[in-house]
Amino acid sequence: MKKKSMLPRRLVNSVALVASSISAFIGIFFLVWILFEILARGFSAINWAFFTELPLPPGEAGGGLANAMLGTVIITVLAMIMGVPLGILAGTYLSEFGHGRFAGVTRFLSGIFGSAPAIVIGIFVYAIIVVPMKSFSGLAGAVSLAILMLPVITRTTEEMLKLVPSGLREAALALGAPYWHMVVQVVYRGARAGMLTGIILAVARVSGETAPLLFTSLNSPYWPSGILRPMPNLTVTIFNYAMSPYDDWQMKAWGASFIIAFSVLVMNIIARFLVHRMEK
Amino acid sequence: MFRYLIAKNDKSGSWAHLPIFDSAFRFITLAAALSILILLVMMLAVLIYNAWPSIQRFGLKFLISTTWNPVTSEFGALTTIIGTLVSTALAMLLAVPVALGVAIFLTELSPLALRPIFGVAIELLAAIPSIIYGMWGLFVLAPFMSDYIQPFLGRYLGFLPLFQGPPMGIGMFTAGVVLAIMILPFMASIIRDVFLMTPRVIKESAYGLGATMWEVVRQIVLPYGMRGVIGGLLLGLGRAIGETMAVTFVIGNAHELSLSLFAPGNTIASTLANEFTEASDRIYLSALIELGLVLFLITFVVLGLAEWWLKKSTSGGYKA
C-alpha cells in the first residue's frame, strides 16, 4: 500500500461510510413503505366474507375471494405434484451421477431456466396445452408453475444432497447396500430438511406468480369446476381488480395482496428456520 | 438407520439387490435431468413455430419497425424493445449503486448483532411477488410521483427532453423506479453473499495494517468478488428485462416512442400481459409470440453470461 497522509484517507472513508449507510437506509425505507401499505390497506379489506364468499359484481358491497383462494391452492398443489418429484430426481442425478459434460450443461441451463421470464413460460404452455385443448384451464396454469418450480428444486436438491457427508454413503455401501437403496435410505434421509427447504422456497416463489397464469389458467368469478376449465386464482384477480375503476374491487385487490405477501413471507421464514436447524 | 439396512441386507438375495434396480434408478434420475433440457429445447421450438407466420411476413423489419396496428395487421417490435431497454437501464442506474451500498453496509458496517436480521430482512423482501410491487407502484408510488417528484424534476431539469411533459405519474420513469426497487433486494443479497466469501484472514490483516473500511472494500473485497458482483448484477438485469407485473401496472401501455421519460410506454413483457388474451387473429397472436421469442433470446444471453460469471467466481481462480 502506498504511503498516504491520514486525513484524505479518513475523509474518503467517511464519505464511503455515509454513502453506504444512506443506501442501506434508502433500501430499508422503500421496503418498509411497501410492507406498511400492504398491511394498512390490505388488512382493512379482510373480513369473514372475504374468506368465505364468492365475488360479487362491481357496485354491490360485500362478497369475497374464497373461490380465488381455493383455486390458487389447487393450482399450486397440482404444480407441486408435477414439479417436485421431477425436480428431486433431476437433482439426485446431478448430485449422485452427474460428473460429466452432460451434467455440466444441465446445471448451466437449469440456472438460466430458473430465472427465465415467467411470461414466456406462460406463452409456451399456452401453445402446448391451451391451444390443443381449446380451453384455458387450471391444469395449464399448474403446468406453467411446475415448469417454473422445476429448476429451483433441482438446484437446491443437488446442493443439499452434496452436503451429506460421503462417509455416510461409503458406510452404507460397505454394508452392502445397493446404490439406489443407499441414496433413498441414507442420502435422502440426511438431506431431508434441506430438500424440504428447497421445496418450500420453490412453492413460495411460484405462489405469487401472475404472468404465467394470465393466459393459461385465466380467471373466473365462480368456484373452481374441474381442472380442465379456467380456474380462479388470487394473483390474476389482483391484476384484474387493481386495474378496474371500482373502489371496492381495488380494496379487494389489496386484501388479496396482503394474503399472498403474508403467506410467501411465512413460507420463507419456515424455510429459513429449517435451514438454521439443519446447520446446528 | 444402519441397523435397518443391515437387517434388510442380511437376507441374502433380497429384491433390493437386483442390479436392475440400480440401473433403473440411474435411468429414472437421468430422464428427469434430461427433461429440463428437453423442456428448454421444446420452448425454443414451440416459440419459433408459433412465431413463424409473423417471422415470415415481417422478416427483419419486425425488429426495426415501430408500427403496432392490430387493425391493419402491421406489427413491429421496436417500441417494445426500446421500452424494455430503457426501463431496464433506468432500473439498473438507480438500483446498482444502492445495492452495492447495501451490501457494503451489511458486510462491513452494520453492528454484528444486527447483521443476520438485516440479511434475513433483505432476503425476505427479495421473495415478495412482483405483482405486489406493481400494486404498490400503481396506487402509492404513481400518485406520489405525479404530485411531488415529477413536477420537481420538470422544474429543475425540464430543459432536458427526458423530463418534459405532463407529470402523469404513470409512465416509463415510474416503471423504472418500481423495477429498481424490486431488483434491489435481490441484487443486494447476491452481492452480499459474494462479499462474504472474501477470506476473513486477509480482511483482518488489512485492518491490522491500519486500512480504513473503504480501503478494505475497495482493494480487497471488491477485487475478490468482482466476478461474482458482475454475475449478480447480470442476474438482476435478466430479472428486470423479463419482469412483467411490476412494470405492466405502471408503464401506461402506449405503443409510442417518446423522448420523455414521463410519457407512457411499454415493454415486451407488459405488451404480452396486456394484449395476449385480446389477440383475435392469427398474425396478431403470432407477432406477440415473436415478441416473446425476442424476450426469451435476450434474457437467455444475459442470464447465460450471469451464470458463467457466477460459476467462475465460485470455482477456483480467486480462492485464497
Tab-separated table of N, CA and C in Angstrom, chain A residues 208-273:
chain	number	residue	atom	x	y	z
A	208	GLY	N	-46.792	-16.677	-5.878
A	208	GLY	CA	-47.079	-15.269	-6.139
A	208	GLY	C	-47.005	-14.917	-7.610
A	209	GLU	N	-46.776	-15.910	-8.459
A	209	GLU	CA	-46.625	-15.643	-9.888
A	209	GLU	C	-47.955	-15.268	-10.526
A	210	THR	N	-47.910	-14.262	-11.374
A	210	THR	CA	-49.110	-13.840	-12.074
A	210	THR	C	-48.968	-14.064	-13.570
A	211	ALA	N	-47.843	-13.590	-14.100
A	211	ALA	CA	-47.664	-13.562	-15.547
A	211	ALA	C	-47.983	-14.893	-16.241
A	212	PRO	N	-47.483	-16.030	-15.744
A	212	PRO	CA	-47.761	-17.270	-16.483
A	212	PRO	C	-49.213	-17.731	-16.354
A	213	LEU	N	-49.938	-17.183	-15.371
A	213	LEU	CA	-51.331	-17.604	-15.212
A	213	LEU	C	-52.280	-16.783	-16.071
A	214	LEU	N	-51.814	-15.598	-16.538
A	214	LEU	CA	-52.704	-14.693	-17.277
A	214	LEU	C	-53.352	-15.380	-18.462
A	215	PHE	N	-52.562	-16.190	-19.181
A	215	PHE	CA	-53.179	-16.849	-20.328
A	215	PHE	C	-53.040	-18.366	-20.296
A	216	THR	N	-52.979	-18.910	-19.099
A	216	THR	CA	-53.084	-20.366	-19.001
A	216	THR	C	-54.307	-20.733	-18.155
A	217	SER	N	-54.315	-20.222	-16.918
A	217	SER	CA	-55.428	-20.534	-16.034
A	217	SER	C	-56.576	-19.554	-16.247
A	218	LEU	N	-56.213	-18.350	-16.711
A	218	LEU	CA	-57.152	-17.232	-16.831
A	218	LEU	C	-57.725	-16.941	-15.445
A	219	ASN	N	-59.030	-16.717	-15.351
A	219	ASN	CA	-59.622	-16.412	-14.056
A	219	ASN	C	-61.105	-16.718	-14.191
A	220	SER	N	-61.824	-16.731	-13.074
A	220	SER	CA	-63.258	-16.922	-13.178
A	220	SER	C	-63.899	-16.446	-11.884
A	221	PRO	N	-65.106	-15.938	-11.960
A	221	PRO	CA	-65.771	-15.447	-10.741
A	221	PRO	C	-66.530	-16.560	-10.021
A	222	TYR	N	-66.402	-17.799	-10.476
A	222	TYR	CA	-67.156	-18.902	-9.863
A	222	TYR	C	-66.221	-19.822	-9.097
A	223	TRP	N	-66.820	-20.804	-8.433
A	223	TRP	CA	-65.995	-21.814	-7.768
A	223	TRP	C	-65.243	-22.619	-8.830
A	224	PRO	N	-64.053	-23.124	-8.499
A	224	PRO	CA	-63.343	-23.979	-9.455
A	224	PRO	C	-64.231	-25.165	-9.834
A	225	SER	N	-64.321	-25.437	-11.138
A	225	SER	CA	-65.221	-26.520	-11.553
A	225	SER	C	-64.473	-27.499	-12.428
A	226	GLY	N	-63.408	-28.047	-11.893
A	226	GLY	CA	-62.650	-29.021	-12.679
A	226	GLY	C	-61.392	-28.393	-13.229
A	227	ILE	N	-60.334	-29.228	-13.327
A	227	ILE	CA	-59.039	-28.661	-13.681
A	227	ILE	C	-58.924	-28.397	-15.171
A	228	LEU	N	-59.911	-28.786	-15.958
A	228	LEU	CA	-59.822	-28.530	-17.388
A	228	LEU	C	-60.550	-27.255	-17.789
A	229	ARG	N	-61.009	-26.507	-16.784
A	229	ARG	CA	-61.686	-25.250	-17.094
A	229	ARG	C	-60.924	-24.096	-16.460
A	230	PRO	N	-61.187	-22.862	-16.934
A	230	PRO	CA	-60.492	-21.714	-16.340
A	230	PRO	C	-60.660	-21.729	-14.833
A	231	MET	N	-59.563	-21.483	-14.122
A	231	MET	CA	-59.637	-21.589	-12.675
A	231	MET	C	-59.356	-20.234	-12.033
A	232	PRO	N	-60.214	-19.835	-11.086
A	232	PRO	CA	-59.956	-18.566	-10.408
A	232	PRO	C	-58.675	-18.661	-9.599
A	233	ASN	N	-57.977	-17.559	-9.477
A	233	ASN	CA	-56.783	-17.551	-8.631
A	233	ASN	C	-56.519	-16.137	-8.145
A	234	LEU	N	-55.770	-16.042	-7.071
A	234	LEU	CA	-55.604	-14.743	-6.406
A	234	LEU	C	-54.826	-13.739	-7.242
A	235	THR	N	-53.727	-14.184	-7.870
A	235	THR	CA	-52.860	-13.183	-8.494
A	235	THR	C	-53.506	-12.541	-9.725
A	236	VAL	N	-54.151	-13.347	-10.574
A	236	VAL	CA	-54.814	-12.747	-11.732
A	236	VAL	C	-55.981	-11.877	-11.262
A	237	THR	N	-56.635	-12.284	-10.159
A	237	THR	CA	-57.694	-11.454	-9.596
A	237	THR	C	-57.136	-10.099	-9.170
A	238	ILE	N	-55.962	-10.107	-8.531
A	238	ILE	CA	-55.346	-8.833	-8.144
A	238	ILE	C	-55.142	-7.971	-9.388
A	239	PHE	N	-54.611	-8.584	-10.430
A	239	PHE	CA	-54.335	-7.845	-11.670
A	239	PHE	C	-55.626	-7.225	-12.214
A	240	ASN	N	-56.674	-8.036	-12.339
A	240	ASN	CA	-57.929	-7.523	-12.888
A	240	ASN	C	-58.574	-6.474	-11.984
A	241	TYR	N	-58.606	-6.766	-10.697
A	241	TYR	CA	-59.286	-5.868	-9.764
A	241	TYR	C	-58.546	-4.544	-9.612
A	242	ALA	N	-57.203	-4.616	-9.555
A	242	ALA	CA	-56.439	-3.385	-9.347
A	242	ALA	C	-56.593	-2.460	-10.549
A	243	MET	N	-56.697	-3.051	-11.757
A	243	MET	CA	-56.822	-2.246	-12.966
A	243	MET	C	-58.245	-1.736	-13.170
A	244	SER	N	-59.202	-2.247	-12.385
A	244	SER	CA	-60.595	-1.840	-12.569
A	244	SER	C	-60.831	-0.478	-11.934
A	245	PRO	N	-61.884	0.218	-12.354
A	245	PRO	CA	-62.144	1.542	-11.773
A	245	PRO	C	-62.946	1.489	-10.467
A	246	TYR	N	-63.294	0.324	-9.977
A	246	TYR	CA	-64.190	0.252	-8.814
A	246	TYR	C	-63.408	0.222	-7.500
A	247	ASP	N	-63.785	1.112	-6.588
A	247	ASP	CA	-63.103	1.212	-5.296
A	247	ASP	C	-63.130	-0.106	-4.542
A	248	ASP	N	-64.308	-0.731	-4.548
A	248	ASP	CA	-64.472	-1.960	-3.792
A	248	ASP	C	-63.540	-3.050	-4.311
A	249	TRP	N	-63.437	-3.146	-5.642
A	249	TRP	CA	-62.546	-4.158	-6.230
A	249	TRP	C	-61.088	-3.847	-5.914
A	250	GLN	N	-60.744	-2.558	-5.979
A	250	GLN	CA	-59.356	-2.197	-5.684
A	250	GLN	C	-59.003	-2.566	-4.249
A	251	MET	N	-59.980	-2.379	-3.349
A	251	MET	CA	-59.731	-2.727	-1.954
A	251	MET	C	-59.528	-4.238	-1.816
A	252	LYS	N	-60.333	-5.005	-2.560
A	252	LYS	CA	-60.177	-6.467	-2.501
A	252	LYS	C	-58.814	-6.893	-3.040
A	253	ALA	N	-58.343	-6.145	-4.054
A	253	ALA	CA	-57.010	-6.465	-4.586
A	253	ALA	C	-55.945	-6.272	-3.502
A	254	TRP	N	-56.098	-5.225	-2.701
A	254	TRP	CA	-55.161	-5.029	-1.587
A	254	TRP	C	-55.272	-6.171	-0.581
A	255	GLY	N	-56.493	-6.585	-0.296
A	255	GLY	CA	-56.677	-7.707	0.624
A	255	GLY	C	-55.979	-8.957	0.114
A	256	ALA	N	-56.155	-9.222	-1.193
A	256	ALA	CA	-55.523	-10.403	-1.780
A	256	ALA	C	-54.002	-10.267	-1.748
A	257	SER	N	-53.491	-9.052	-1.997
A	257	SER	CA	-52.041	-8.837	-1.932
A	257	SER	C	-51.521	-9.137	-0.539
A	258	PHE	N	-52.275	-8.692	0.445
A	258	PHE	CA	-51.866	-8.929	1.820
A	258	PHE	C	-51.748	-10.424	2.085
A	259	ILE	N	-52.767	-11.165	1.649
A	259	ILE	CA	-52.752	-12.611	1.901
A	259	ILE	C	-51.574	-13.283	1.212
A	260	ILE	N	-51.320	-12.889	-0.036
A	260	ILE	CA	-50.206	-13.515	-0.757
A	260	ILE	C	-48.870	-13.143	-0.129
A	261	ALA	N	-48.680	-11.848	0.151
A	261	ALA	CA	-47.408	-11.431	0.751
A	261	ALA	C	-47.202	-12.150	2.074
A	262	PHE	N	-48.262	-12.225	2.856
A	262	PHE	CA	-48.178	-12.858	4.163
A	262	PHE	C	-47.793	-14.332	4.019
A	263	SER	N	-48.463	-15.068	3.115
A	263	SER	CA	-48.135	-16.495	3.016
A	263	SER	C	-46.737	-16.708	2.448
A	264	VAL	N	-46.323	-15.856	1.493
A	264	VAL	CA	-44.970	-16.003	0.950
A	264	VAL	C	-43.933	-15.762	2.051
A	265	LEU	N	-44.168	-14.737	2.872
A	265	LEU	CA	-43.223	-14.456	3.947
A	265	LEU	C	-43.185	-15.598	4.954
A	266	VAL	N	-44.363	-16.123	5.305
A	266	VAL	CA	-44.398	-17.225	6.271
A	266	VAL	C	-43.634	-18.435	5.727
A	267	MET	N	-43.866	-18.759	4.439
A	267	MET	CA	-43.164	-19.908	3.853
A	267	MET	C	-41.657	-19.693	3.889
A	268	ASN	N	-41.228	-18.473	3.582
A	268	ASN	CA	-39.794	-18.193	3.599
A	268	ASN	C	-39.208	-18.303	4.996
A	269	ILE	N	-39.973	-17.836	5.983
A	269	ILE	CA	-39.464	-17.905	7.357
A	269	ILE	C	-39.349	-19.363	7.795
A	270	ILE	N	-40.357	-20.180	7.458
A	270	ILE	CA	-40.280	-21.604	7.801
A	270	ILE	C	-39.053	-22.242	7.148
A	271	ALA	N	-38.837	-21.918	5.864
A	271	ALA	CA	-37.698	-22.498	5.153
A	271	ALA	C	-36.390	-22.116	5.830
A	272	ARG	N	-36.272	-20.839	6.195
A	272	ARG	CA	-35.053	-20.375	6.847
A	272	ARG	C	-34.849	-21.043	8.204
A	273	PHE	N	-35.963	-21.239	8.906
A	273	PHE	CA	-35.904	-21.903	10.197
A	273	PHE	C	-35.372	-23.327	10.027
